[in-house]
Amino acid sequence: MQEVQAVFIDCDGVLYDVDLLTYEEMVSACKSAGCELGLKLDNFDEVRADLKQKGFHGLYNTILKLCQAQNIAFEKIADRMVELLDYSRILPNAQLLTLLQKVSQKRKVYIFTNNTYAHLNRIFKCLFDKDIAQSAINVITIESTYSDGFFYPKRMPNVFTSWCQKIGVLPQNTLMLDDTENVIQAAKEQGLQYQQIQSAQMTQDILQELL
């Protein structure tokens, strides 16, 4: 392994095991939140397919475009989605926070998620009994990637190289920890080091090795 100066760490399926809160549950809660706030989803599949054809992937790009067309605040849907989700299965993990903080003293550490700030903040509270601001951990959420009317999730071209440049490290000196195949492939294509995570314990083991 080359020198590691920065670590990008996914949230869902990496900080906690993916079966504790599934993608399907998130999609359902997001759609329910939208409906409660008056978002019409009749053309959801059509908008999603059109965005995908243009290269803009992800649930939140679809919701964002529908919000823009219907003059509804995306942030309100993100907040309501968190209220609807059941986070009770995600238990405290003080050891993980300690590892993240210790690695952060030696390297640039970012929790880099395709999910929302509201969701990540709730995960932090479940795992660490602290919100993001209290944890002293850097984060990149889907809102952080917003530009020109779109979100730029991790699987899209040049996302990793762009963020590496922003934080002042080379891609080859950056390690990506993620559980999703298409994100791992994007990291590989952009020259990052990478590990495909199988469990939250695997994440902790890798962090321990980085100390």
GROMACS .gro file of C-alpha atoms in nm:
model
  211
    1MET     CA    1   0.000   0.000   0.000
    2GLN     CA    2   0.130   0.348  -0.089
    3GLU     CA    3   0.141   0.625   0.166
    4VAL     CA    4  -0.208   0.719   0.287
    5GLN     CA    5  -0.249   1.091   0.352
    6ALA     CA    6  -0.629   1.100   0.338
    7VAL     CA    7  -0.914   0.858   0.399
    8PHE     CA    8  -1.264   0.885   0.251
    9ILE     CA    9  -1.508   0.670   0.450
   10ASP     CA   10  -1.862   0.593   0.342
   11CYS     CA   11  -2.143   0.597   0.598
   12ASP     CA   12  -2.417   0.341   0.524
   13GLY     CA   13  -2.283  -0.013   0.532
   14VAL     CA   14  -1.941   0.109   0.646
   15LEU     CA   15  -1.989   0.289   0.979
   16TYR     CA   16  -2.268   0.042   1.058
   17ASP     CA   17  -2.376  -0.286   0.900
   18VAL     CA   18  -2.604  -0.231   0.603
   19ASP     CA   19  -2.879  -0.464   0.724
   20LEU     CA   20  -2.947  -0.234   1.020
   21LEU     CA   21  -3.094   0.031   0.789
   22THR     CA   22  -3.142  -0.069   0.428
   23TYR     CA   23  -3.145   0.133   0.107
   24GLU     CA   24  -3.502   0.017   0.043
   25GLU     CA   25  -3.611   0.164   0.377
   26MET     CA   26  -3.447   0.495   0.286
   27VAL     CA   27  -3.615   0.511  -0.055
   28SER     CA   28  -3.954   0.438   0.101
   29ALA     CA   29  -3.906   0.701   0.373
   30CYS     CA   30  -3.785   0.959   0.121
   31LYS     CA   31  -4.088   0.908  -0.101
   32SER     CA   32  -4.323   0.916   0.198
   33ALA     CA   33  -4.163   1.238   0.319
   34GLY     CA   34  -4.209   1.390  -0.025
   35CYS     CA   35  -4.576   1.293  -0.040
   36GLU     CA   36  -4.641   1.437   0.306
   37LEU     CA   37  -4.491   1.768   0.195
   38GLY     CA   38  -4.692   1.779  -0.127
   39LEU     CA   39  -4.434   1.646  -0.372
   40LYS     CA   40  -4.600   1.474  -0.666
   41LEU     CA   41  -4.421   1.153  -0.763
   42ASP     CA   42  -4.632   1.052  -1.065
   43ASN     CA   43  -4.337   1.094  -1.302
   44PHE     CA   44  -4.066   0.974  -1.060
   45ASP     CA   45  -3.951   0.687  -1.281
   46GLU     CA   46  -3.951   0.904  -1.594
   47VAL     CA   47  -3.743   1.177  -1.428
   48ARG     CA   48  -3.504   0.921  -1.284
   49ALA     CA   49  -3.454   0.754  -1.623
   50ASP     CA   50  -3.395   1.090  -1.793
   51LEU     CA   51  -3.136   1.190  -1.532
   52LYS     CA   52  -2.963   0.854  -1.558
   53GLN     CA   53  -2.939   0.892  -1.935
   54LYS     CA   54  -2.769   1.228  -1.879
   55GLY     CA   55  -2.527   1.070  -1.633
   56PHE     CA   56  -2.681   1.203  -1.311
   57HIS     CA   57  -2.741   0.904  -1.087
   58GLY     CA   58  -2.897   0.863  -0.746
   59LEU     CA   59  -3.225   0.889  -0.560
   60TYR     CA   60  -3.154   1.238  -0.440
   61ASN     CA   61  -3.096   1.383  -0.787
   62THR     CA   62  -3.443   1.258  -0.881
   63ILE     CA   63  -3.600   1.406  -0.567
   64LEU     CA   64  -3.406   1.729  -0.619
   65LYS     CA   65  -3.532   1.771  -0.976
   66LEU     CA   66  -3.890   1.706  -0.869
   67CYS     CA   67  -3.849   1.959  -0.587
   68GLN     CA   68  -3.710   2.221  -0.824
   69ALA     CA   69  -3.998   2.170  -1.067
   70GLN     CA   70  -4.260   2.191  -0.790
   71ASN     CA   71  -4.098   2.465  -0.579
   72ILE     CA   72  -4.054   2.245  -0.271
   73ALA     CA   73  -3.742   2.266  -0.051
   74PHE     CA   74  -3.526   1.955  -0.078
   75GLU     CA   75  -3.397   2.016   0.276
   76LYS     CA   76  -3.748   1.979   0.421
   77ILE     CA   77  -3.786   1.637   0.257
   78ALA     CA   78  -3.442   1.531   0.383
   79ASP     CA   79  -3.533   1.635   0.737
   80ARG     CA   80  -3.872   1.463   0.729
   81MET     CA   81  -3.718   1.146   0.586
   82VAL     CA   82  -3.494   1.121   0.893
   83GLU     CA   83  -3.798   1.160   1.118
   84LEU     CA   84  -3.970   0.870   0.942
   85LEU     CA   85  -3.677   0.626   0.947
   86ASP     CA   86  -3.623   0.377   1.229
   87TYR     CA   87  -3.267   0.421   1.357
   88SER     CA   88  -3.319   0.213   1.671
   89ARG     CA   89  -3.114  -0.082   1.543
   90ILE     CA   90  -2.798   0.131   1.512
   91LEU     CA   91  -2.630   0.102   1.851
   92PRO     CA   92  -2.359   0.318   2.011
   93ASN     CA   93  -1.999   0.252   1.907
   94ALA     CA   94  -1.763   0.471   2.106
   95GLN     CA   95  -1.463   0.269   1.987
   96LEU     CA   96  -1.531   0.369   1.626
   97LEU     CA   97  -1.534   0.738   1.715
   98THR     CA   98  -1.207   0.700   1.905
   99LEU     CA   99  -1.047   0.533   1.604
  100LEU     CA  100  -1.173   0.803   1.367
  101GLN     CA  101  -1.040   1.078   1.592
  102LYS     CA  102  -0.701   0.910   1.635
  103VAL     CA  103  -0.658   0.850   1.262
  104SER     CA  104  -0.762   1.213   1.203
  105GLN     CA  105  -0.459   1.324   1.405
  106LYS     CA  106  -0.230   1.161   1.145
  107ARG     CA  107  -0.427   1.186   0.820
  108LYS     CA  108  -0.711   1.381   0.661
  109VAL     CA  109  -1.029   1.186   0.737
  110TYR     CA  110  -1.365   1.257   0.574
  111ILE     CA  111  -1.692   1.071   0.609
  112PHE     CA  112  -1.791   1.088   0.241
  113THR     CA  113  -2.150   0.984   0.186
  114ASN     CA  114  -2.404   1.001  -0.095
  115ASN     CA  115  -2.665   1.052   0.174
  116THR     CA  116  -2.791   1.375   0.330
  117TYR     CA  117  -2.647   1.583   0.612
  118ALA     CA  118  -2.959   1.523   0.820
  119HIS     CA  119  -2.922   1.146   0.785
  120LEU     CA  120  -2.548   1.148   0.861
  121ASN     CA  121  -2.608   1.370   1.163
  122ARG     CA  122  -2.862   1.119   1.295
  123ILE     CA  123  -2.616   0.833   1.238
  124PHE     CA  124  -2.353   1.024   1.437
  125LYS     CA  125  -2.599   1.068   1.723
  126CYS     CA  126  -2.683   0.698   1.722
  127LEU     CA  127  -2.323   0.577   1.703
  128PHE     CA  128  -2.137   0.845   1.896
  129ASP     CA  129  -2.401   1.028   2.103
  130LYS     CA  130  -2.272   1.345   1.936
  131ASP     CA  131  -2.380   1.543   1.636
  132ILE     CA  132  -2.141   1.614   1.349
  133ALA     CA  133  -2.028   1.948   1.487
  134GLN     CA  134  -1.942   1.797   1.827
  135SER     CA  135  -1.751   1.501   1.684
  136ALA     CA  136  -1.465   1.697   1.521
  137ILE     CA  137  -1.487   1.471   1.214
  138ASN     CA  138  -1.492   1.618   0.861
  139VAL     CA  139  -1.786   1.521   0.640
  140ILE     CA  140  -1.884   1.542   0.274
  141THR     CA  141  -2.256   1.486   0.220
  142ILE     CA  142  -2.467   1.484  -0.095
  143GLU     CA  143  -2.547   1.852  -0.037
  144SER     CA  144  -2.172   1.926  -0.039
  145THR     CA  145  -2.156   1.806  -0.400
  146TYR     CA  146  -2.428   2.039  -0.533
  147SER     CA  147  -2.333   2.236  -0.843
  148ASP     CA  148  -2.529   2.385  -1.134
  149GLY     CA  149  -2.859   2.234  -1.025
  150PHE     CA  150  -2.737   1.877  -0.964
  151PHE     CA  151  -2.579   1.658  -0.700
  152TYR     CA  152  -2.259   1.476  -0.794
  153PRO     CA  153  -2.254   1.140  -0.612
  154LYS     CA  154  -1.935   0.939  -0.577
  155ARG     CA  155  -1.987   0.710  -0.876
  156MET     CA  156  -1.975   1.000  -1.122
  157PRO     CA  157  -1.658   1.080  -1.323
  158ASN     CA  158  -1.388   1.293  -1.157
  159VAL     CA  159  -1.573   1.334  -0.826
  160PHE     CA  160  -1.290   1.181  -0.625
  161THR     CA  161  -1.012   1.362  -0.810
  162SER     CA  162  -1.198   1.690  -0.760
  163TRP     CA  163  -1.233   1.636  -0.385
  164CYS     CA  164  -0.872   1.523  -0.355
  165GLN     CA  165  -0.768   1.850  -0.516
  166LYS     CA  166  -0.994   2.047  -0.281
  167ILE     CA  167  -0.840   1.895   0.031
  168GLY     CA  168  -0.484   1.908  -0.105
  169VAL     CA  169  -0.391   1.543  -0.154
  170LEU     CA  170  -0.312   1.325  -0.454
  171PRO     CA  171  -0.558   1.049  -0.549
  172GLN     CA  172  -0.288   0.784  -0.514
  173ASN     CA  173  -0.235   0.892  -0.152
  174THR     CA  174  -0.607   0.869  -0.071
  175LEU     CA  175  -0.782   0.557   0.058
  176MET     CA  176  -1.155   0.502  -0.011
  177LEU     CA  177  -1.353   0.273   0.219
  178ASP     CA  178  -1.691   0.190   0.066
  179ASP     CA  179  -1.926  -0.107   0.040
  180THR     CA  180  -2.071  -0.031  -0.303
  181GLU     CA  181  -1.920  -0.186  -0.617
  182ASN     CA  182  -1.980   0.111  -0.849
  183VAL     CA  183  -1.816   0.350  -0.601
  184ILE     CA  184  -1.516   0.121  -0.562
  185GLN     CA  185  -1.488   0.106  -0.942
  186ALA     CA  186  -1.496   0.487  -0.963
  187ALA     CA  187  -1.225   0.512  -0.699
  188LYS     CA  188  -1.013   0.262  -0.890
  189GLU     CA  189  -1.057   0.445  -1.221
  190GLN     CA  190  -0.959   0.777  -1.060
  191GLY     CA  191  -0.641   0.638  -0.909
  192LEU     CA  192  -0.737   0.609  -0.543
  193GLN     CA  193  -0.646   0.326  -0.312
  194TYR     CA  194  -0.958   0.140  -0.206
  195GLN     CA  195  -1.104  -0.130   0.014
  196GLN     CA  196  -1.451  -0.273  -0.040
  197ILE     CA  197  -1.604  -0.299   0.305
  198GLN     CA  198  -1.799  -0.607   0.408
  199SER     CA  199  -1.887  -0.506   0.765
  200ALA     CA  200  -1.849  -0.225   1.017
  201GLN     CA  201  -1.594  -0.439   1.201
  202MET     CA  202  -1.382  -0.446   0.885
  203THR     CA  203  -1.387  -0.066   0.885
  204GLN     CA  204  -1.261  -0.059   1.242
  205ASP     CA  205  -0.987  -0.310   1.163
  206ILE     CA  206  -0.860  -0.095   0.874
  207LEU     CA  207  -0.868   0.220   1.087
  208GLN     CA  208  -0.667   0.038   1.352
  209GLU     CA  209  -0.405  -0.049   1.091
  210LEU     CA  210  -0.380   0.320   0.994
  211LEU     CA  211  -0.280   0.428   1.344
   0.00000   0.00000   0.00000
